[in-house]
Each structure stands twice: as C-alpha cells, then as structure tokens.
CSV table of C-alpha atoms and ligand atoms in Angstrom, one decimal:
chain,number,residue,atom,x,y,z
A,1,MET,CA,0.0,0.0,0.0
A,2,ALA,CA,1.5,3.3,-1.0
A,3,VAL,CA,1.7,6.1,1.5
A,4,GLY,CA,-0.8,8.1,-0.7
A,5,GLU,CA,-3.3,5.3,-0.2
A,6,ILE,CA,-2.8,5.3,3.5
A,7,ASP,CA,-3.3,9.0,3.6
A,8,ARG,CA,-6.5,8.6,1.7
A,9,LEU,CA,-7.8,6.1,4.2
A,10,VAL,CA,-6.8,8.4,7.1
A,11,GLN,CA,-8.7,11.3,5.4
A,12,PHE,CA,-11.8,9.1,5.1
A,13,PHE,CA,-11.7,8.1,8.7
A,14,ALA,CA,-11.0,11.6,9.8
A,15,ARG,CA,-14.4,12.5,8.4
A,16,LEU,CA,-16.3,10.2,10.7
A,17,PRO,CA,-18.0,11.6,13.8
A,18,GLY,CA,-15.8,11.6,16.8
A,19,LEU,CA,-12.6,11.0,14.9
A,20,GLY,CA,-10.0,13.6,14.2
A,21,PRO,CA,-6.9,13.1,12.0
A,22,ARG,CA,-5.0,11.8,15.0
A,23,SER,CA,-7.4,9.0,15.9
A,24,ALA,CA,-8.0,8.4,12.2
A,25,ARG,CA,-4.3,7.5,11.9
A,26,ARG,CA,-4.6,5.2,14.9
A,27,VAL,CA,-7.6,3.4,13.4
A,28,VAL,CA,-5.9,3.0,10.0
A,29,LEU,CA,-2.8,1.6,11.6
A,30,PHE,CA,-4.8,-0.7,13.7
A,31,LEU,CA,-6.6,-2.0,10.6
A,32,ILE,CA,-3.5,-2.4,8.6
A,33,LYS,CA,-2.0,-4.6,11.4
A,34,ARG,CA,-5.1,-6.8,11.3
A,35,ARG,CA,-5.6,-7.0,7.6
A,36,GLU,CA,-7.0,-10.5,7.5
A,37,SER,CA,-9.0,-10.6,10.7
A,38,LEU,CA,-10.5,-7.1,10.6
A,39,MET,CA,-9.7,-4.9,7.6
A,40,LEU,CA,-11.0,-7.3,4.9
A,41,PRO,CA,-14.1,-8.4,6.7
A,42,LEU,CA,-14.8,-4.7,7.5
A,43,ALA,CA,-14.3,-3.7,3.9
A,44,GLN,CA,-16.7,-6.5,2.8
A,45,ALA,CA,-19.3,-5.6,5.4
A,46,LEU,CA,-19.1,-2.0,4.3
A,47,GLU,CA,-19.5,-2.8,0.7
A,48,SER,CA,-22.4,-5.1,1.2
A,49,ALA,CA,-24.1,-2.7,3.5
A,50,ALA,CA,-23.6,0.1,1.0
A,51,HIS,CA,-25.3,-1.9,-1.7
A,52,GLU,CA,-28.1,-3.4,0.4
A,53,MET,CA,-29.1,-0.5,2.7
A,54,ARG,CA,-32.2,1.3,1.7
A,55,ASN,CA,-34.6,3.7,3.3
A,56,CYS,CA,-37.9,2.3,4.4
A,57,ALA,CA,-40.6,3.9,2.2
A,58,VAL,CA,-43.0,3.8,5.2
A,59,CYS,CA,-41.0,5.2,8.1
A,60,GLY,CA,-37.7,6.4,6.8
A,61,ASN,CA,-35.6,3.9,8.8
A,62,VAL,CA,-32.6,2.3,7.2
A,63,ASP,CA,-32.6,-1.5,6.7
A,64,VAL,CA,-31.8,-4.1,4.1
A,65,THR,CA,-35.5,-4.6,3.4
A,66,ASP,CA,-38.3,-2.1,2.4
A,67,PRO,CA,-40.6,-2.0,4.4
A,68,CYS,CA,-38.1,-2.2,7.2
A,69,ALA,CA,-38.1,-5.0,9.8
A,70,VAL,CA,-39.9,-2.8,12.3
A,71,CYS,CA,-42.7,-1.8,9.9
A,72,ALA,CA,-43.1,-5.4,8.7
A,73,ASP,CA,-43.3,-6.8,12.3
A,74,PRO,CA,-46.9,-7.8,12.9
A,75,ARG,CA,-46.3,-7.9,16.6
A,76,ARG,CA,-45.8,-4.2,16.8
A,77,ASP,CA,-48.8,-1.9,17.6
A,78,PRO,CA,-49.9,-0.2,14.5
A,79,SER,CA,-52.0,2.4,16.4
A,80,LEU,CA,-48.9,4.2,17.8
A,81,ILE,CA,-46.4,6.1,15.8
A,82,CYS,CA,-43.3,7.6,17.5
A,83,VAL,CA,-41.8,10.5,15.5
A,84,VAL,CA,-38.1,10.9,15.8
A,85,GLU,CA,-35.5,13.2,14.1
A,86,ASP,CA,-32.9,10.6,13.1
A,87,VAL,CA,-32.5,6.8,12.8
A,88,ALA,CA,-30.1,7.1,15.8
A,89,ASP,CA,-33.0,8.2,18.0
A,90,MET,CA,-35.1,5.3,16.8
A,91,TRP,CA,-32.2,2.9,17.6
A,92,ALA,CA,-31.9,4.5,21.1
A,93,LEU,CA,-35.6,3.8,21.8
A,94,GLU,CA,-35.2,0.3,20.4
A,95,ARG,CA,-32.2,-0.4,22.6
A,96,ALA,CA,-34.1,0.8,25.6
A,97,MET,CA,-36.9,-1.6,24.6
A,98,VAL,CA,-39.6,0.9,25.8
A,99,PHE,CA,-41.7,1.2,22.8
A,100,SER,CA,-43.7,-1.4,20.9
A,101,GLY,CA,-45.4,0.7,18.3
A,102,ARG,CA,-44.1,2.0,14.9
A,103,TYR,CA,-41.8,4.8,14.1
A,104,HIS,CA,-41.5,7.7,11.7
A,105,VAL,CA,-38.0,9.1,11.0
A,106,LEU,CA,-38.2,12.8,9.9
A,107,GLY,CA,-34.6,12.9,8.7
A,108,GLY,CA,-33.6,15.9,10.9
A,109,ALA,CA,-35.1,18.9,12.4
A,110,LEU,CA,-36.3,22.3,11.1
A,111,SER,CA,-33.4,24.7,11.3
A,112,ALA,CA,-33.1,28.1,9.8
A,113,LEU,CA,-29.4,28.1,10.5
A,114,ASP,CA,-28.8,24.9,8.5
A,115,GLY,CA,-31.3,25.9,5.9
A,116,LYS,CA,-33.5,22.9,6.7
A,117,GLY,CA,-37.2,23.6,5.9
A,118,PRO,CA,-40.3,21.4,6.0
A,119,GLU,CA,-39.8,20.2,2.5
A,120,ASP,CA,-36.4,18.6,3.6
A,121,LEU,CA,-38.1,16.4,6.2
A,122,LEU,CA,-40.4,13.4,5.7
A,123,ILE,CA,-43.5,15.2,7.0
A,124,GLU,CA,-45.9,14.5,4.1
A,125,GLY,CA,-45.6,10.8,4.6
A,126,LEU,CA,-46.3,11.2,8.3
A,127,VAL,CA,-49.5,13.2,7.6
A,128,GLU,CA,-50.6,10.5,5.3
A,129,ARG,CA,-49.9,7.8,7.8
A,130,ALA,CA,-51.8,9.7,10.5
A,131,ARG,CA,-54.9,9.7,8.3
A,132,SER,CA,-55.0,5.9,8.4
A,133,GLU,CA,-57.7,4.5,10.6
A,134,GLN,CA,-55.3,2.2,12.4
A,135,VAL,CA,-53.4,5.1,13.9
A,136,THR,CA,-54.7,6.6,17.2
A,137,GLU,CA,-51.7,8.3,18.7
A,138,ILE,CA,-48.6,10.1,17.5
A,139,ILE,CA,-45.8,10.7,19.9
A,140,LEU,CA,-43.5,13.5,19.0
A,141,ALA,CA,-40.1,12.4,20.3
A,142,THR,CA,-38.0,15.1,18.8
A,143,SER,CA,-35.0,16.4,20.8
A,144,ALA,CA,-35.4,18.9,23.6
A,145,THR,CA,-33.4,21.4,21.5
A,146,VAL,CA,-34.9,24.6,20.0
A,147,GLU,CA,-34.8,23.0,16.6
A,148,GLY,CA,-36.4,19.8,17.9
A,149,GLN,CA,-39.2,21.7,19.7
A,150,THR,CA,-39.8,23.9,16.7
A,151,THR,CA,-40.1,20.8,14.6
A,152,ALA,CA,-42.5,19.2,17.1
A,153,HIS,CA,-44.8,22.3,17.0
A,154,TYR,CA,-44.7,22.4,13.2
A,155,VAL,CA,-45.5,18.7,12.9
A,156,ALA,CA,-48.3,19.0,15.5
A,157,GLU,CA,-49.9,21.8,13.5
A,158,ARG,CA,-49.7,19.7,10.3
A,159,LEU,CA,-51.4,16.9,12.1
A,160,GLU,CA,-54.3,19.0,13.4
A,161,ASP,CA,-56.8,17.7,10.8
A,162,ALA,CA,-55.9,14.1,11.4
A,163,ASN,CA,-58.1,12.4,13.9
A,164,VAL,CA,-55.3,11.4,16.3
A,165,LYS,CA,-54.1,12.1,19.8
A,166,ILE,CA,-50.8,14.0,19.7
A,167,SER,CA,-48.4,13.6,22.6
A,168,GLY,CA,-44.8,14.6,23.5
A,169,LEU,CA,-42.1,13.1,25.7
A,170,ALA,CA,-42.4,14.0,29.4
A,171,HIS,CA,-39.8,16.0,31.4
A,172,GLY,CA,-36.8,13.8,32.0
A,173,VAL,CA,-35.4,14.8,28.6
A,174,PRO,CA,-33.0,17.5,29.6
A,175,ILE,CA,-33.1,20.8,27.7
A,176,GLY,CA,-30.8,20.5,24.7
A,177,GLY,CA,-30.9,16.7,25.1
A,178,GLU,CA,-30.7,14.4,22.2
A,179,LEU,CA,-32.4,11.0,22.6
A,180,ASP,CA,-29.4,9.1,21.5
A,181,TYR,CA,-27.4,10.3,24.5
A,182,LEU,CA,-30.0,9.5,27.1
A,183,ASP,CA,-29.7,6.4,29.3
A,184,ASP,CA,-32.4,3.8,28.9
A,185,GLY,CA,-34.2,4.6,32.2
A,186,THR,CA,-34.6,8.3,31.4
A,187,LEU,CA,-35.8,7.4,28.0
A,188,SER,CA,-38.3,4.9,29.3
A,189,ALA,CA,-39.7,7.4,31.9
A,190,ALA,CA,-40.0,10.1,29.3
A,191,LEU,CA,-42.0,7.9,27.0
A,192,LYS,CA,-44.2,6.4,29.7
A,193,GLU,CA,-45.1,9.8,31.2
A,194,ARG,CA,-45.7,11.4,27.8
A,195,ARG,CA,-48.1,14.3,27.8
A,196,THR,CA,-50.9,15.2,25.4
A,197,LEU,CA,-49.9,18.3,23.3
B,201,LIG,ZN1,-40.1,1.2,8.3
C-alpha cells in the first residue's frame, strides 16, 4: 500500500463523527496490522451494507428490506407512531426496549441556521400515515433542543386535521438533550409519562 493510499484512508476516517486526524491515523494503523482478521471483513461488510441498505418507504428507517423489519413486524402496535428526528434516535428507543409501536423518522429537524425547511423532512408521509384509521396516537419524540421543539410544533400543526391524539415526551429529557445520548431509564420514563400536546 502506497503512502498516498494510507493518507487517503486516514482522510476518510477523519471525516467520521468523533474522529480527528490523529485518531483516524490510529484506526488505520490498527486496521493495517489486522488486515485478515479485521480490515478485509470490515471492507466486505461496508460494501455489502452500502449496496443493500435502503430507506424504508413507510417510516424512513434504514434497513436491508423495504418496508423495514420494524414496519413489517406484525407484533408491533400499528396504532402508535413515535416520531423521531434521526435513525439514531429510533435505535436508542429500540435499545431501551420501551416502545412497541411503529416509528417515523423525519430525517432531521427544522433549522433556519442549517437551511432545513419542512420540504427537507419526511413530513408529508407522516401526515398520510396519520390519516390511516389504524393510527390513534402520534408521539412527538424530537430532541429537547430549540430545533427539535420547533419541529414538534410544526408537525403537531400539520397533524391538526388528522383524527389522532398527539403527545410529546415528558420531562426527563434535559433541555438540549438528544435522545441518542439518554440512558435507557430516562428514555423509558420520558416515554411512559408522555403528555398530550
Ligand atoms: Zn419502516
């Protein structure tokens, strides 16, 4: 492997969240030393994931199937939809095993600063799902940030005409808190004690 190629790898890894150039170099060196046991399997896993991953047309989750495993699971309660900003938030709720309904992943939050408007989020799909007779409650589980709360208000307004109960997570989500960073207990309490908006 030429030095240029190693540099290229380092640059790729340095773009990952939580990694700077220094840790990226460590990761690359670590991989090079474990070419057979780690680097090749990782490369193969990345390639197959890159080809097979798709967005669920129903909820926006990423999975190798469309609809995703959560949407396709008949044991999950179709009357409840939990609205989250990102797939990471959905995964956090799944890890905590506190929710047995379905999800809707918006794909971010409204943000004037980042130039993210309603048309950039999967809101239309949610409005449509809310009109389905099966759905009785929509839980807005966006982050406790200004953007997250703005998004929740906007989505709630858009759902006004749908005949569903709209609720939000209870206190317990600290201001500025993103779901992905909460411990399972806090997340569970916030969901259980959700309030009607
Ligand atoms: Zn889905």
